[in-house]
Structure formats: C-alpha cells, structure tokens
mmCIF file of C-alpha atoms and ligand atoms in Angstrom:
data_model
loop_
_atom_site.group_PDB
_atom_site.id
_atom_site.type_symbol
_atom_site.label_atom_id
_atom_site.label_comp_id
_atom_site.label_asym_id
_atom_site.label_seq_id
_atom_site.Cartn_x
_atom_site.Cartn_y
_atom_site.Cartn_z
ATOM 1 C CA MET A 1 -26.609 3.831 -24.762
ATOM 2 C CA SER A 2 -23.493 6.116 -24.471
ATOM 3 C CA ILE A 3 -20.982 6.208 -21.628
ATOM 4 C CA LYS A 4 -22.483 9.340 -20.416
ATOM 5 C CA GLU A 5 -26.129 7.829 -20.398
ATOM 6 C CA ASN A 6 -24.841 4.704 -18.693
ATOM 7 C CA LEU A 7 -23.018 6.689 -16.015
ATOM 8 C CA LEU A 8 -25.987 8.825 -15.402
ATOM 9 C CA ALA A 9 -28.316 5.850 -15.123
ATOM 10 C CA ILE A 10 -26.111 4.032 -12.771
ATOM 11 C CA LYS A 11 -25.594 7.091 -10.477
ATOM 12 C CA LYS A 12 -29.250 7.300 -10.029
ATOM 13 C CA THR A 13 -29.343 3.955 -8.553
ATOM 14 C CA ILE A 14 -26.470 4.629 -6.078
ATOM 15 C CA PRO A 15 -26.963 6.703 -2.834
ATOM 16 C CA ASP A 16 -24.658 9.645 -2.398
ATOM 17 C CA THR A 17 -22.913 7.943 0.543
ATOM 18 C CA VAL A 18 -21.686 5.154 -1.839
ATOM 19 C CA THR A 19 -18.529 5.892 -3.859
ATOM 20 C CA LEU A 20 -18.600 4.845 -7.450
ATOM 21 C CA VAL A 21 -15.340 3.441 -8.855
ATOM 22 C CA ALA A 22 -15.714 3.341 -12.695
ATOM 23 C CA VAL A 23 -13.821 0.219 -13.819
ATOM 24 C CA SER A 24 -12.009 1.190 -16.880
ATOM 25 C CA LYS A 25 -9.679 -1.804 -17.318
ATOM 26 C CA THR A 26 -9.011 -2.748 -21.037
ATOM 27 C CA LYS A 27 -10.890 0.332 -22.243
ATOM 28 C CA PRO A 28 -9.224 3.331 -24.121
ATOM 29 C CA MET A 29 -8.370 6.676 -22.584
ATOM 30 C CA SER A 30 -11.134 8.333 -24.658
ATOM 31 C CA PHE A 31 -13.784 6.311 -22.673
ATOM 32 C CA ILE A 32 -12.277 7.589 -19.404
ATOM 33 C CA GLN A 33 -12.176 11.123 -20.681
ATOM 34 C CA GLU A 34 -15.920 10.838 -21.487
ATOM 35 C CA ALA A 35 -16.786 9.717 -18.052
ATOM 36 C CA PHE A 36 -14.491 12.353 -16.521
ATOM 37 C CA ASP A 37 -16.212 15.026 -18.509
ATOM 38 C CA GLU A 38 -19.402 13.871 -16.834
ATOM 39 C CA GLY A 39 -17.751 14.570 -13.506
ATOM 40 C CA GLN A 40 -16.490 10.951 -12.682
ATOM 41 C CA ARG A 41 -13.140 11.165 -10.820
ATOM 42 C CA VAL A 42 -12.555 7.702 -9.492
ATOM 43 C CA PHE A 43 -11.396 4.958 -11.946
ATOM 44 C CA GLY A 44 -10.388 1.418 -11.255
ATOM 45 C CA GLU A 45 -7.856 -0.678 -13.153
ATOM 46 C CA ASN A 46 -6.362 -4.159 -12.659
ATOM 47 C CA ARG A 47 -3.060 -3.898 -14.398
ATOM 48 C CA VAL A 48 -0.332 -1.671 -13.203
ATOM 49 C CA GLN A 49 1.194 -0.928 -16.525
ATOM 50 C CA GLU A 50 -2.107 -0.055 -18.145
ATOM 51 C CA MET A 51 -3.060 2.149 -15.245
ATOM 52 C CA THR A 52 0.291 3.974 -15.190
ATOM 53 C CA GLU A 53 -0.037 4.828 -18.926
ATOM 54 C CA LYS A 54 -3.508 6.216 -18.346
ATOM 55 C CA TRP A 55 -2.323 8.025 -15.287
ATOM 56 C CA GLU A 56 0.505 9.654 -17.373
ATOM 57 C CA ASN A 57 -1.872 10.903 -20.077
ATOM 58 C CA LEU A 58 -5.114 11.718 -18.347
ATOM 59 C CA PRO A 59 -6.063 14.625 -15.941
ATOM 60 C CA LYS A 60 -4.222 14.603 -12.722
ATOM 61 C CA ASP A 61 -7.264 15.013 -10.540
ATOM 62 C CA ILE A 62 -8.288 11.469 -11.251
ATOM 63 C CA GLU A 63 -8.083 9.035 -8.335
ATOM 64 C CA TRP A 64 -6.676 5.859 -9.570
ATOM 65 C CA HIS A 65 -7.704 2.527 -7.636
ATOM 66 C CA MET A 66 -5.928 -0.734 -8.128
ATOM 67 C CA ILE A 67 -8.665 -3.258 -8.017
ATOM 68 C CA GLY A 68 -7.079 -6.540 -9.294
ATOM 69 C CA HIS A 69 -4.676 -9.088 -8.015
ATOM 70 C CA LEU A 70 -1.319 -7.347 -7.560
ATOM 71 C CA GLN A 71 2.156 -8.780 -7.908
ATOM 72 C CA ARG A 72 4.628 -7.349 -5.406
ATOM 73 C CA ASN A 73 7.207 -6.589 -8.139
ATOM 74 C CA LYS A 74 4.680 -4.169 -9.847
ATOM 75 C CA VAL A 75 3.963 -2.102 -6.592
ATOM 76 C CA LYS A 76 6.907 0.219 -7.321
ATOM 77 C CA TYR A 77 5.461 1.509 -10.585
ATOM 78 C CA MET A 78 2.248 2.963 -9.055
ATOM 79 C CA ALA A 79 3.499 3.924 -5.522
ATOM 80 C CA GLU A 80 3.865 7.525 -6.702
ATOM 81 C CA TYR A 81 0.321 7.982 -7.596
ATOM 82 C CA VAL A 82 -2.228 5.220 -6.708
ATOM 83 C CA SER A 83 -4.835 6.331 -4.196
ATOM 84 C CA LEU A 84 -6.347 3.070 -3.113
ATOM 85 C CA VAL A 85 -5.298 -0.561 -3.402
ATOM 86 C CA HIS A 86 -8.294 -2.759 -3.136
ATOM 87 C CA GLY A 87 -6.852 -6.209 -3.382
ATOM 88 C CA VAL A 88 -4.236 -6.681 -0.607
ATOM 89 C CA ASP A 89 -4.125 -10.286 0.018
ATOM 90 C CA SER A 90 -0.979 -11.133 1.713
ATOM 91 C CA PRO A 91 1.276 -9.625 4.520
ATOM 92 C CA ARG A 92 4.219 -9.587 2.118
ATOM 93 C CA LEU A 93 2.295 -7.495 -0.457
ATOM 94 C CA LEU A 94 1.403 -5.067 2.410
ATOM 95 C CA ALA A 95 5.012 -4.836 3.385
ATOM 96 C CA GLU A 96 5.998 -4.106 -0.122
ATOM 97 C CA ILE A 97 3.463 -1.389 -0.536
ATOM 98 C CA ASN A 98 4.704 0.153 2.779
ATOM 99 C CA LYS A 99 8.272 0.040 1.483
ATOM 100 C CA GLN A 100 7.515 1.707 -1.862
ATOM 101 C CA ALA A 101 5.138 4.339 -0.430
ATOM 102 C CA GLU A 102 7.994 5.368 1.905
ATOM 103 C CA LYS A 103 10.260 6.023 -1.017
ATOM 104 C CA HIS A 104 7.635 8.579 -2.244
ATOM 105 C CA ASN A 105 6.978 10.021 1.276
ATOM 106 C CA ARG A 106 3.305 8.833 0.890
ATOM 107 C CA THR A 107 0.892 6.884 2.907
ATOM 108 C CA ILE A 108 -1.095 4.511 0.648
ATOM 109 C CA SER A 109 -4.537 3.532 1.649
ATOM 110 C CA CYS A 110 -5.349 -0.050 1.195
ATOM 111 C CA LEU A 111 -8.218 -2.475 1.511
ATOM 112 C CA LEU A 112 -7.683 -6.016 2.725
ATOM 113 C CA GLN A 113 -9.334 -8.556 0.380
ATOM 114 C CA VAL A 114 -11.415 -11.169 1.974
ATOM 115 C CA HIS A 115 -12.201 -14.378 0.355
ATOM 116 C CA ILE A 116 -16.057 -14.574 0.585
ATOM 117 C CA ALA A 117 -16.842 -16.594 -2.667
ATOM 118 C CA GLU A 118 -17.399 -20.248 -2.981
ATOM 119 C CA GLU A 119 -15.008 -20.560 -5.920
ATOM 120 C CA ASP A 120 -11.430 -21.110 -4.697
ATOM 121 C CA THR A 121 -10.021 -19.153 -7.597
ATOM 122 C CA LYS A 122 -10.635 -15.776 -5.853
ATOM 123 C CA PHE A 123 -7.866 -14.328 -3.772
ATOM 124 C CA GLY A 124 -8.141 -13.090 -0.295
ATOM 125 C CA PHE A 125 -7.746 -13.636 3.334
ATOM 126 C CA ASN A 126 -10.094 -15.866 5.360
ATOM 127 C CA GLU A 127 -11.501 -14.461 8.664
ATOM 128 C CA GLU A 128 -8.876 -16.135 10.785
ATOM 129 C CA GLU A 129 -5.973 -14.932 8.702
ATOM 130 C CA LEU A 130 -7.534 -11.471 8.744
ATOM 131 C CA LEU A 131 -7.890 -11.295 12.340
ATOM 132 C CA GLU A 132 -4.321 -12.590 12.756
ATOM 133 C CA LEU A 133 -2.828 -9.894 10.433
ATOM 134 C CA VAL A 134 -4.634 -6.979 12.043
ATOM 135 C CA ALA A 135 -3.402 -8.031 15.485
ATOM 136 C CA ASN A 136 0.193 -8.328 14.217
ATOM 137 C CA GLU A 137 2.593 -5.878 15.783
ATOM 138 C CA GLU A 138 4.805 -5.644 12.703
ATOM 139 C CA PHE A 139 1.833 -4.703 10.635
ATOM 140 C CA LYS A 140 0.695 -2.114 13.122
ATOM 141 C CA ALA A 141 4.212 -0.445 12.805
ATOM 142 C CA TYR A 142 3.923 0.292 9.116
ATOM 143 C CA LYS A 143 3.964 3.966 8.734
ATOM 144 C CA ASN A 144 3.282 4.153 4.944
ATOM 145 C CA VAL A 145 0.139 2.097 4.563
ATOM 146 C CA LYS A 146 -3.199 2.734 5.978
ATOM 147 C CA ILE A 147 -5.732 0.027 6.130
ATOM 148 C CA VAL A 148 -9.098 1.742 5.499
ATOM 149 C CA GLY A 149 -11.361 -1.302 5.162
ATOM 150 C CA LEU A 150 -12.228 -4.564 3.352
ATOM 151 C CA MET A 151 -12.880 -5.608 -0.196
ATOM 152 C CA GLY A 152 -14.608 -8.778 -1.417
ATOM 153 C CA MET A 153 -16.041 -10.434 -4.485
ATOM 154 C CA ALA A 154 -19.107 -12.594 -4.291
ATOM 155 C CA THR A 155 -19.528 -15.893 -6.152
ATOM 156 C CA PHE A 156 -20.386 -15.432 -9.859
ATOM 157 C CA THR A 157 -23.876 -16.849 -9.688
ATOM 158 C CA ASP A 158 -27.484 -16.203 -10.465
ATOM 159 C CA ASN A 159 -28.422 -17.183 -6.957
ATOM 160 C CA ASP A 160 -29.133 -13.914 -5.328
ATOM 161 C CA ASP A 161 -29.520 -15.427 -1.941
ATOM 162 C CA GLN A 162 -26.103 -16.759 -1.897
ATOM 163 C CA VAL A 163 -24.573 -13.465 -3.093
ATOM 164 C CA ARG A 164 -26.535 -11.724 -0.338
ATOM 165 C CA LYS A 165 -25.355 -14.099 2.350
ATOM 166 C CA GLU A 166 -21.645 -13.528 1.209
ATOM 167 C CA PHE A 167 -22.057 -9.834 1.264
ATOM 168 C CA SER A 168 -23.720 -9.809 4.577
ATOM 169 C CA GLY A 169 -20.955 -11.974 6.053
ATOM 170 C CA LEU A 170 -18.289 -9.453 4.843
ATOM 171 C CA LYS A 171 -20.272 -6.574 6.360
ATOM 172 C CA SER A 172 -20.454 -8.372 9.774
ATOM 173 C CA LEU A 173 -16.696 -8.840 9.583
ATOM 174 C CA TYR A 174 -16.146 -5.202 8.674
ATOM 175 C CA THR A 175 -18.403 -4.010 11.550
ATOM 176 C CA LYS A 176 -16.544 -6.329 13.956
ATOM 177 C CA LEU A 177 -13.114 -4.915 12.946
ATOM 178 C CA SER A 178 -14.414 -1.292 12.800
ATOM 179 C CA ASN A 179 -14.620 -1.390 16.534
ATOM 180 C CA ASN A 180 -11.059 -1.778 16.926
ATOM 181 C CA TYR A 181 -9.643 -0.104 13.740
ATOM 182 C CA THR A 182 -10.908 3.405 13.784
ATOM 183 C CA ASP A 183 -9.196 4.015 10.258
ATOM 184 C CA PHE A 184 -11.973 1.691 8.774
ATOM 185 C CA THR A 185 -14.113 3.879 6.436
ATOM 186 C CA THR A 186 -14.573 1.686 3.383
ATOM 187 C CA LEU A 187 -16.390 -1.565 2.500
ATOM 188 C CA SER A 188 -15.680 -2.173 -1.224
ATOM 189 C CA MET A 189 -18.181 -4.764 -2.578
ATOM 190 C CA GLY A 190 -20.357 -4.991 -5.690
ATOM 191 C CA MET A 191 -19.801 -5.041 -9.319
ATOM 192 C CA SER A 192 -22.205 -4.582 -12.283
ATOM 193 C CA GLY A 193 -24.130 -7.730 -11.787
ATOM 194 C CA ASP A 194 -24.570 -7.487 -7.960
ATOM 195 C CA TYR A 195 -24.035 -3.955 -6.719
ATOM 196 C CA LYS A 196 -27.596 -3.397 -5.773
ATOM 197 C CA ILE A 197 -27.508 -6.368 -3.374
ATOM 198 C CA ALA A 198 -24.112 -5.241 -2.135
ATOM 199 C CA ILE A 199 -25.490 -1.818 -1.228
ATOM 200 C CA GLU A 200 -28.451 -3.217 0.578
ATOM 201 C CA GLU A 201 -26.009 -5.280 2.512
ATOM 202 C CA GLY A 202 -23.905 -2.327 3.599
ATOM 203 C CA SER A 203 -21.430 -1.659 0.844
ATOM 204 C CA ASN A 204 -20.140 1.967 0.521
ATOM 205 C CA MET A 205 -18.003 1.488 -2.517
ATOM 206 C CA VAL A 206 -19.036 -0.211 -5.653
ATOM 207 C CA ARG A 207 -16.739 -1.181 -8.601
ATOM 208 C CA ILE A 208 -18.671 -1.050 -11.875
ATOM 209 C CA GLY A 209 -17.227 -1.648 -15.310
ATOM 210 C CA SER A 210 -19.255 -3.120 -18.000
ATOM 211 C CA SER A 211 -22.478 -1.265 -17.050
ATOM 212 C CA ILE A 212 -20.752 1.900 -17.741
ATOM 213 C CA PHE A 213 -18.132 1.145 -20.529
ATOM 214 C CA GLY A 214 -19.647 -1.957 -22.171
ATOM 215 C CA SER A 215 -18.695 -5.500 -21.980
ATOM 216 C CA ARG A 216 -14.976 -6.497 -22.318
ATOM 217 C CA ASN A 217 -13.686 -9.089 -24.660
HETATM 218 C C1 LIG B 301 -13.437 -6.110 -13.475
HETATM 219 C C2 LIG B 301 -13.805 -5.962 -12.098
HETATM 220 C C3 LIG B 301 -14.845 -5.253 -11.688
HETATM 221 C C4 LIG B 301 -15.909 -4.693 -12.581
HETATM 222 O O1 LIG B 301 -16.692 -5.634 -13.133
HETATM 223 P P1 LIG B 301 -17.981 -5.483 -13.992
HETATM 224 O O2 LIG B 301 -18.703 -6.749 -13.968
HETATM 225 O O3 LIG B 301 -17.556 -5.096 -15.472
HETATM 226 O O4 LIG B 301 -18.640 -4.399 -13.312
HETATM 227 C C5 LIG B 301 -15.007 -5.103 -10.356
HETATM 228 N N1 LIG B 301 -14.176 -5.508 -9.482
HETATM 229 C C6 LIG B 301 -12.986 -6.236 -9.869
HETATM 230 C C7 LIG B 301 -12.023 -6.760 -8.714
HETATM 231 C C8 LIG B 301 -12.715 -6.456 -11.112
HETATM 232 O O5 LIG B 301 -11.720 -7.127 -11.551
#
C-alpha cells in the first residue's frame, strides 16, 4: 500500500476529535510531502537535528511535534518553531524549554510524560512526581511554556488487557489534573500497535508511524 492509502485507511479508524500525529522519524522528506499532499499537517519526530532539517526544507504550515526523549542542550535548536513537545520528563527540561521559548518570544506547548509501562526503560514522571511538579510555584511562574496535557507509552506487549489498564490509568490521572489545570486539552497516547485501545480509553492524540510510512530499520 502507498503512504496515501495507508493514511486514508488509518484516518477512517480515527474519530474527528482525535488528532493524528504522523510519525515520520527516520523517513525521507518525500514521504512527508506525500502525506502533506493528502492533507496531513501534523508530523512527529524524535531527533531535533533531523526535525530541524525537515522543518527548513518542507512547507511552513506543517506543525512539528517532538515526540522523543529530549536532551536539554538540544532545545535551543527547535525553540523557534516546534509546536508541541510530548516528552517533557523532568523539571529541568521544562525550565530549559521556558528559557529558550522566551528568547523567541514564544509560548511552547508541552505534554508531561507519565511512566505507565512496566518496563523501566521508558521515561516519564510517576504520579507522585507529577502532582508535585504541577503544584510547584516555580513551575507555575513559567511564562513561556504551557502544559496542555499528558503523554504516555504503554508496555510493548501482546497483552491487550494490560495495555488497556495502563491507558485507562493515564486517562484517570489526566481527568484528575484537568479539574485544576484548565489548560489541559490533550492526552497523547497510542501508537500503530495500540492506538485503537488508546482511543477507547480516552486518548485524543495518537502518534502513528509505521502503519503510515512503513516499518523502520
Ligand atoms: C516512534 C514512536 C511512535 C510511533 O511508533 P509506531 O509504532 O511506528 O507507530 C510513537 N510514539 C513515540 C514516542 C515514538 O518514539
């Protein structure tokens, strides 16, 4: 199947209320252009240098999302243009995004990454750290970052019940925080293998790569 066909097939399975982030990491610009020509405007990348090169060369009305683990020293390279950072997993990273956004007179939207998977290799806050961060006065004073929601990755497993339980836990946390943080609009959960479960459990943003662009090496 072509990128166009894959994209149309995926879109049929996603309600209009759910934003599709087409994850184009490692894929050439021609692939992104093909999806763009079908109307796709939101793309996700996990390396700043690669994303910046693509941003420089592709249409300017693309919304670039940083979905991967982000090093603080790389923030400055994308502060001018990035539209959503999904993987904020430490207070120091948030401080750096605020600092770099200020230099460009921007407010950068961010999602706090929550550790929901069993594997300890995945980054993110646990519930306690998250509650501590959002209650922190220093964080509340940041003018150039806006926390618009949460992001999580489920365990990589065939056990759908477990994946569902992890997503549903993240949704509960999201709902709990939404009561106090009115900026909350976005719950980013679900990838090619598990996005249907994620949507059933309340996701409104899915990050899909291989089902659109083909598998990565
Ligand atoms: C690569 C990646 C995706 C997309 O994964 P697919 O299985 O190819 O859909 C989604 N989210 C994050 C954080 C990723 O790094």
